[in-house]
CSV table of C-alpha atoms in Angstrom, one decimal:
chain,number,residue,atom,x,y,z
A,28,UNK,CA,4.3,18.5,8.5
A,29,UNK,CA,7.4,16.1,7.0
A,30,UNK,CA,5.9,13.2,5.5
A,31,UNK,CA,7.3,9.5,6.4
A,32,UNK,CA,11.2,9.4,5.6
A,33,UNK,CA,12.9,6.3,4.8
A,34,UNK,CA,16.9,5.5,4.5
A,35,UNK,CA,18.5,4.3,2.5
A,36,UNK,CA,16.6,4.9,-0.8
A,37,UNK,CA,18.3,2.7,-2.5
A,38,UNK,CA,20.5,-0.6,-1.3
A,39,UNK,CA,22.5,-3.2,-3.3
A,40,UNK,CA,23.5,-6.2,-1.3
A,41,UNK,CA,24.8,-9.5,-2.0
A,42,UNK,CA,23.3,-12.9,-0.9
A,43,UNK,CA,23.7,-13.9,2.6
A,44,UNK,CA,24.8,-10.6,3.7
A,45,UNK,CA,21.7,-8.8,5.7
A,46,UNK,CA,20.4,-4.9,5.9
A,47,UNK,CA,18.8,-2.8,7.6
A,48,UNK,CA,16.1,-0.5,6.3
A,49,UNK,CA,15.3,2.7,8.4
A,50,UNK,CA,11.6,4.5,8.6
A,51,UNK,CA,11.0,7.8,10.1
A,52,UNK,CA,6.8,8.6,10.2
A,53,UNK,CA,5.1,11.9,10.4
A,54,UNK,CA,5.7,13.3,13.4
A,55,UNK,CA,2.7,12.4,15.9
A,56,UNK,CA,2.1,8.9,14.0
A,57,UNK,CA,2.7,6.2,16.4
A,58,UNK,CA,1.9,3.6,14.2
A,59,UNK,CA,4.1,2.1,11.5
A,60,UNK,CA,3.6,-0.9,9.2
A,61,UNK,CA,6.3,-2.4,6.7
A,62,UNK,CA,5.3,-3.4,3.0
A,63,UNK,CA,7.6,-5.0,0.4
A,64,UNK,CA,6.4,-4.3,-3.2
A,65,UNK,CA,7.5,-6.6,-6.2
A,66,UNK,CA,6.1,-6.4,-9.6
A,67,UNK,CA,4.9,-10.1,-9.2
A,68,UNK,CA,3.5,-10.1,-5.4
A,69,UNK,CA,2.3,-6.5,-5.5
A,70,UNK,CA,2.3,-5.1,-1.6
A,71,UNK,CA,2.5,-7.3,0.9
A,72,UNK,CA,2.3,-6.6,4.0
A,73,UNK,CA,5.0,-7.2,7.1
A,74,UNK,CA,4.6,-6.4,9.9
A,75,UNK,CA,3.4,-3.2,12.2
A,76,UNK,CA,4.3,-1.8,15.1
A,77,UNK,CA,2.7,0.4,17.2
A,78,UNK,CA,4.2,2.0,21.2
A,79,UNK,CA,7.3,-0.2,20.4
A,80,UNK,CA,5.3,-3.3,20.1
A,81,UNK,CA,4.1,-5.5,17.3
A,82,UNK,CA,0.7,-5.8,16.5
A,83,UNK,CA,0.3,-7.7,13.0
A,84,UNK,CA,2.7,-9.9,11.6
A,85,UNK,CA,2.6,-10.8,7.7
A,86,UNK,CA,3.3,-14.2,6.2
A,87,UNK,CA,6.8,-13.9,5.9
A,88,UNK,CA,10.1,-16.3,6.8
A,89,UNK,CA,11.6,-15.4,10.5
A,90,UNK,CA,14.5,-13.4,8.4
A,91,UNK,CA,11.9,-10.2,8.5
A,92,UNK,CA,12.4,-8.7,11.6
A,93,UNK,CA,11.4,-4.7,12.7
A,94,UNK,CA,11.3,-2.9,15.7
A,95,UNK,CA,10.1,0.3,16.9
A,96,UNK,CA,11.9,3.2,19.0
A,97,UNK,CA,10.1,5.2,21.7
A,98,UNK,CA,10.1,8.2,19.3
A,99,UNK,CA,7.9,5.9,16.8
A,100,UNK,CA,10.9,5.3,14.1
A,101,UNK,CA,11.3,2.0,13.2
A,102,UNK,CA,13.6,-0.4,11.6
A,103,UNK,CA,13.2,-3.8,9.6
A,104,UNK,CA,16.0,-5.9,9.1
A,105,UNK,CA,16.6,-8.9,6.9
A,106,UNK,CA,19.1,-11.2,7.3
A,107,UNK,CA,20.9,-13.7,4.9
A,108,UNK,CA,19.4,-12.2,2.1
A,109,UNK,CA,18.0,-14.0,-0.6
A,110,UNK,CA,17.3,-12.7,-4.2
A,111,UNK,CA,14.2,-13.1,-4.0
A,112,UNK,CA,14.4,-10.2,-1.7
A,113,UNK,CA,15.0,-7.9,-4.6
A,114,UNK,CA,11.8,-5.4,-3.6
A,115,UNK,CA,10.7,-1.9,-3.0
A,116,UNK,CA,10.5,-1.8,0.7
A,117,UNK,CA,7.6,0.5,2.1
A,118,UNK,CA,6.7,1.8,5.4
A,119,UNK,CA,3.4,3.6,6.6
A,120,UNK,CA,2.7,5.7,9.2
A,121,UNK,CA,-1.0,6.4,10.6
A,122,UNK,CA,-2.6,8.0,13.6
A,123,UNK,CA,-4.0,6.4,16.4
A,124,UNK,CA,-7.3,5.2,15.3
A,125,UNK,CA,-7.4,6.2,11.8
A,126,UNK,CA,-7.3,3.4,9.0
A,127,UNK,CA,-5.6,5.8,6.5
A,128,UNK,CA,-2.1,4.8,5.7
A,129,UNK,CA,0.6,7.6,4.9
A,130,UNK,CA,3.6,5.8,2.9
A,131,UNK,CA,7.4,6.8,3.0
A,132,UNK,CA,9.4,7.2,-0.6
A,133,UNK,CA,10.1,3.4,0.1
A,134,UNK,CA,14.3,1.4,-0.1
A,135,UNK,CA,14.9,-0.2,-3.4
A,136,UNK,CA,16.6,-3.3,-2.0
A,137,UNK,CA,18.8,-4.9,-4.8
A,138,UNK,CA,19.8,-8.5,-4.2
A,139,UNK,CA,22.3,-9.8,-6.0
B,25,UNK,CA,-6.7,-16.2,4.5
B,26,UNK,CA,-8.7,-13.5,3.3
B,27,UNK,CA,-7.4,-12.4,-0.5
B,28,UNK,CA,-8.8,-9.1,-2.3
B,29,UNK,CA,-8.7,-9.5,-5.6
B,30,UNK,CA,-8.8,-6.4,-8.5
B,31,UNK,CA,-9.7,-6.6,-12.2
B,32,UNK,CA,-8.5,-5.6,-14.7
B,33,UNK,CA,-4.6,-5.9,-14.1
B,34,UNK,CA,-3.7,-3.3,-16.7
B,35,UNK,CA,-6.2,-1.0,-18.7
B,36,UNK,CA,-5.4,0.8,-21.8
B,37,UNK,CA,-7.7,4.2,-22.2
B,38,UNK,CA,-7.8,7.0,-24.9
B,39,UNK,CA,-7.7,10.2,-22.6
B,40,UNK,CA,-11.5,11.4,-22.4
B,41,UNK,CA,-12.7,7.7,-21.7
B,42,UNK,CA,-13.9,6.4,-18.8
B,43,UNK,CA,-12.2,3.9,-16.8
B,44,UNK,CA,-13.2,1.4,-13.6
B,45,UNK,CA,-11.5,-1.3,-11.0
B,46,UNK,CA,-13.2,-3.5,-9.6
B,47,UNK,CA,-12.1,-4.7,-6.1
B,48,UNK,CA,-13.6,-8.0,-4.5
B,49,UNK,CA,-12.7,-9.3,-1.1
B,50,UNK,CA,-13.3,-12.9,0.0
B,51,UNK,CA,-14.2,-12.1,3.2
B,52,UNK,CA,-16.8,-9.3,4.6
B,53,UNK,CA,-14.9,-6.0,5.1
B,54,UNK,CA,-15.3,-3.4,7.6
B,55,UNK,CA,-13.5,-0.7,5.1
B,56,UNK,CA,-12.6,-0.3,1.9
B,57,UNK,CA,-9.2,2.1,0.9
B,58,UNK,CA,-8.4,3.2,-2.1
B,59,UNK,CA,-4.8,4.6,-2.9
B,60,UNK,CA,-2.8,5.6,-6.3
B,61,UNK,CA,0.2,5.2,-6.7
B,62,UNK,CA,2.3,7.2,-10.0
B,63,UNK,CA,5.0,5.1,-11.8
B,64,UNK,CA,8.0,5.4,-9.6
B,65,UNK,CA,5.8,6.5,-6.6
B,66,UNK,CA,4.5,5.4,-3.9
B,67,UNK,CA,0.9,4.7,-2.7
B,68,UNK,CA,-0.9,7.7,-1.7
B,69,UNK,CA,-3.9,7.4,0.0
B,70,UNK,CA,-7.3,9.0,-1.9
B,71,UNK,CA,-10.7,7.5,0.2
B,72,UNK,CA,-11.9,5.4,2.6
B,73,UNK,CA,-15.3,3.7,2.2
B,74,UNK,CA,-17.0,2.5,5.8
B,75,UNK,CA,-20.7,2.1,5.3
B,76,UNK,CA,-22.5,-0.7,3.2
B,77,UNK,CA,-23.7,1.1,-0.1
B,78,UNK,CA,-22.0,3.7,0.3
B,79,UNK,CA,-20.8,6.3,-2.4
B,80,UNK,CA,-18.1,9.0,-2.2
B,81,UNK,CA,-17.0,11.5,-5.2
B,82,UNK,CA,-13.5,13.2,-5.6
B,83,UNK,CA,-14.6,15.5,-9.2
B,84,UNK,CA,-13.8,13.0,-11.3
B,85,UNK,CA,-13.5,10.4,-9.3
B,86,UNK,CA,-16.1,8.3,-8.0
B,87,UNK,CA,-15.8,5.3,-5.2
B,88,UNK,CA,-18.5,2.8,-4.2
B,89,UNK,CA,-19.1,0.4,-1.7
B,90,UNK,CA,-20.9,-2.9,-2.4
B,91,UNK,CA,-24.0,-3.7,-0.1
B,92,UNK,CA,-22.3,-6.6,1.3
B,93,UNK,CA,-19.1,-5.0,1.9
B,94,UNK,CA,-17.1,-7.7,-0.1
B,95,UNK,CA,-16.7,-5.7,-3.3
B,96,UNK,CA,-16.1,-2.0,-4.4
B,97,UNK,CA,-15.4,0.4,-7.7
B,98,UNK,CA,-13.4,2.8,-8.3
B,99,UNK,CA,-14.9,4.9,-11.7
B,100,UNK,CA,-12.8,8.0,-13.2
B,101,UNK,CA,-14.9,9.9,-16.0
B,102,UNK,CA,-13.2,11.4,-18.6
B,103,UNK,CA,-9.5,10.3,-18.1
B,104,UNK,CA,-6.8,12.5,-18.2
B,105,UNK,CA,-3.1,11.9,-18.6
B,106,UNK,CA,-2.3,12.8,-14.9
B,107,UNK,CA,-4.9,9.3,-14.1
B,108,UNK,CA,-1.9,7.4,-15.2
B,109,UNK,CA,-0.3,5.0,-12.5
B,110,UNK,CA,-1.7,1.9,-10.3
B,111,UNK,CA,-4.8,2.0,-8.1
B,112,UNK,CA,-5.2,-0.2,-5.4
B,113,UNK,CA,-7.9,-1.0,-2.8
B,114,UNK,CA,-6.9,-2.1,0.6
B,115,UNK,CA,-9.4,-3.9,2.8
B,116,UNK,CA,-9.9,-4.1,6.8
B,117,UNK,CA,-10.9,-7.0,8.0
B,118,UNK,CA,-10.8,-6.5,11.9
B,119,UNK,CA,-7.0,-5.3,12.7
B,120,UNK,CA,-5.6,-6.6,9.0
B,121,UNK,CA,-5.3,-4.2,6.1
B,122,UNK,CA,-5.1,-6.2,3.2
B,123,UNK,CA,-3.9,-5.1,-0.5
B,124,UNK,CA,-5.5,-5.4,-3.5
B,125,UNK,CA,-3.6,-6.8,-6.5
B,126,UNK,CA,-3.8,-2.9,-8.2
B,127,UNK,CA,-4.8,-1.8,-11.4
B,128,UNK,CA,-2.3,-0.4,-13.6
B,129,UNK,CA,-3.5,2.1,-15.8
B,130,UNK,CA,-2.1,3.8,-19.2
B,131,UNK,CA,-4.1,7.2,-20.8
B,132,UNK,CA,-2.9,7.7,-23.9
B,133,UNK,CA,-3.2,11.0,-25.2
């Protein structure tokens, strides 16, 4: 099986502007969570969805927004980017019922 | 909110030592994760730990669960150069799978 595919891999963007970071998960893995990962936060987690819907939300600003497509990709999209957002952006896939999370290549967002 | 917390942040080994993380949650788990990740990588899942006391083995790789099911180890006999990268633990607490802070470690040859 294809493992969990993410697009871009890599991103520069300029603050204010906002992105849009793209996750496919292994195929029969409805559900998909979003990490960031920065050297100083370590992973923390976003948000996930699972049958299109979200089920946990992280601590982070109303900017961080996803969704989920009824063929289980999703998308996370940050607006008016701030440079603080400079982060390794993950996403997961796991099977229904299993705990174990499957993690994409990740997007190096650049902020600048 | 519930934190989980790893020690040491960084450890330096010769290759042939032994080297553990410690993981400690604040709040009662209902599983413990643990998952590498190599230095440009990402986290690749190795375990998961469910019952209270309970004790897994990958060769050289050994995982515990503390009796309370706040607080786990991860031990690696006899490191080797591939060991190198950052383990984390990652704790459920009902539908929340929370992070540890990860250990990073170096095996010099």
């Amino acid at each position: 099986k294809a493992g969990v595919t993410q697009t871009p891999r890599y991103l520069i963007k300029t603050r204010g502007q906002q992105v849009t970071l793209s996750c496919s998960p292994i195929s029969g893995h409805r559900s998909v969570s979003w990490y960031q990962q920065t050297p100083g936060q370590g992973l923390q987690f976003l948000f996930e969805y699972f049958s299109e819907t979200q089920r946990n939300k992280g601590n982070f600003p109303g900017r961080f927004s996803g969704r989920q497509f009824s063929n289980s990709r999703s998308e996370m999209n940050v607006s008016t980017l701030e440079l603080g957002d400079s982060a390794l952006y993950l996403c997961a896939s796991s099977l229904m019922g299993r705990n174990e999370q499957y993690f994409g290549p990740g997007t190096r967002l650049t902020v600048t | 909110g519930q934190q989980v917390m790893q020690i040491p942040q960084y450890q330096h080994v010769q290759e042939g030592e032994d080297f553990t993380t410690y993981c400690n949650s604040s709040t009662t788990l209902s599983n413990i994760q643990w998952y590498k990740q190599r230095p440009g990588g990402h986290p690749v899942f190795l375990i998961q730990l469910v019952k209270s006391g309970e004790v897994k083995k990958q060769k050289r790789l050994t995982f515990q669960f503390g009796e309370a099911k706040k607080n786990s180890s991860l031990h690696i006999t006899a490191t080797q150069t591939t060991d190198v990268g950052t383990y984390f633990c990652a704790g459920q607490n009902t539908d929340k799978l929370i992070f540890g802070t990860g250990t990073r470690l170096q095996v010099f040859p």
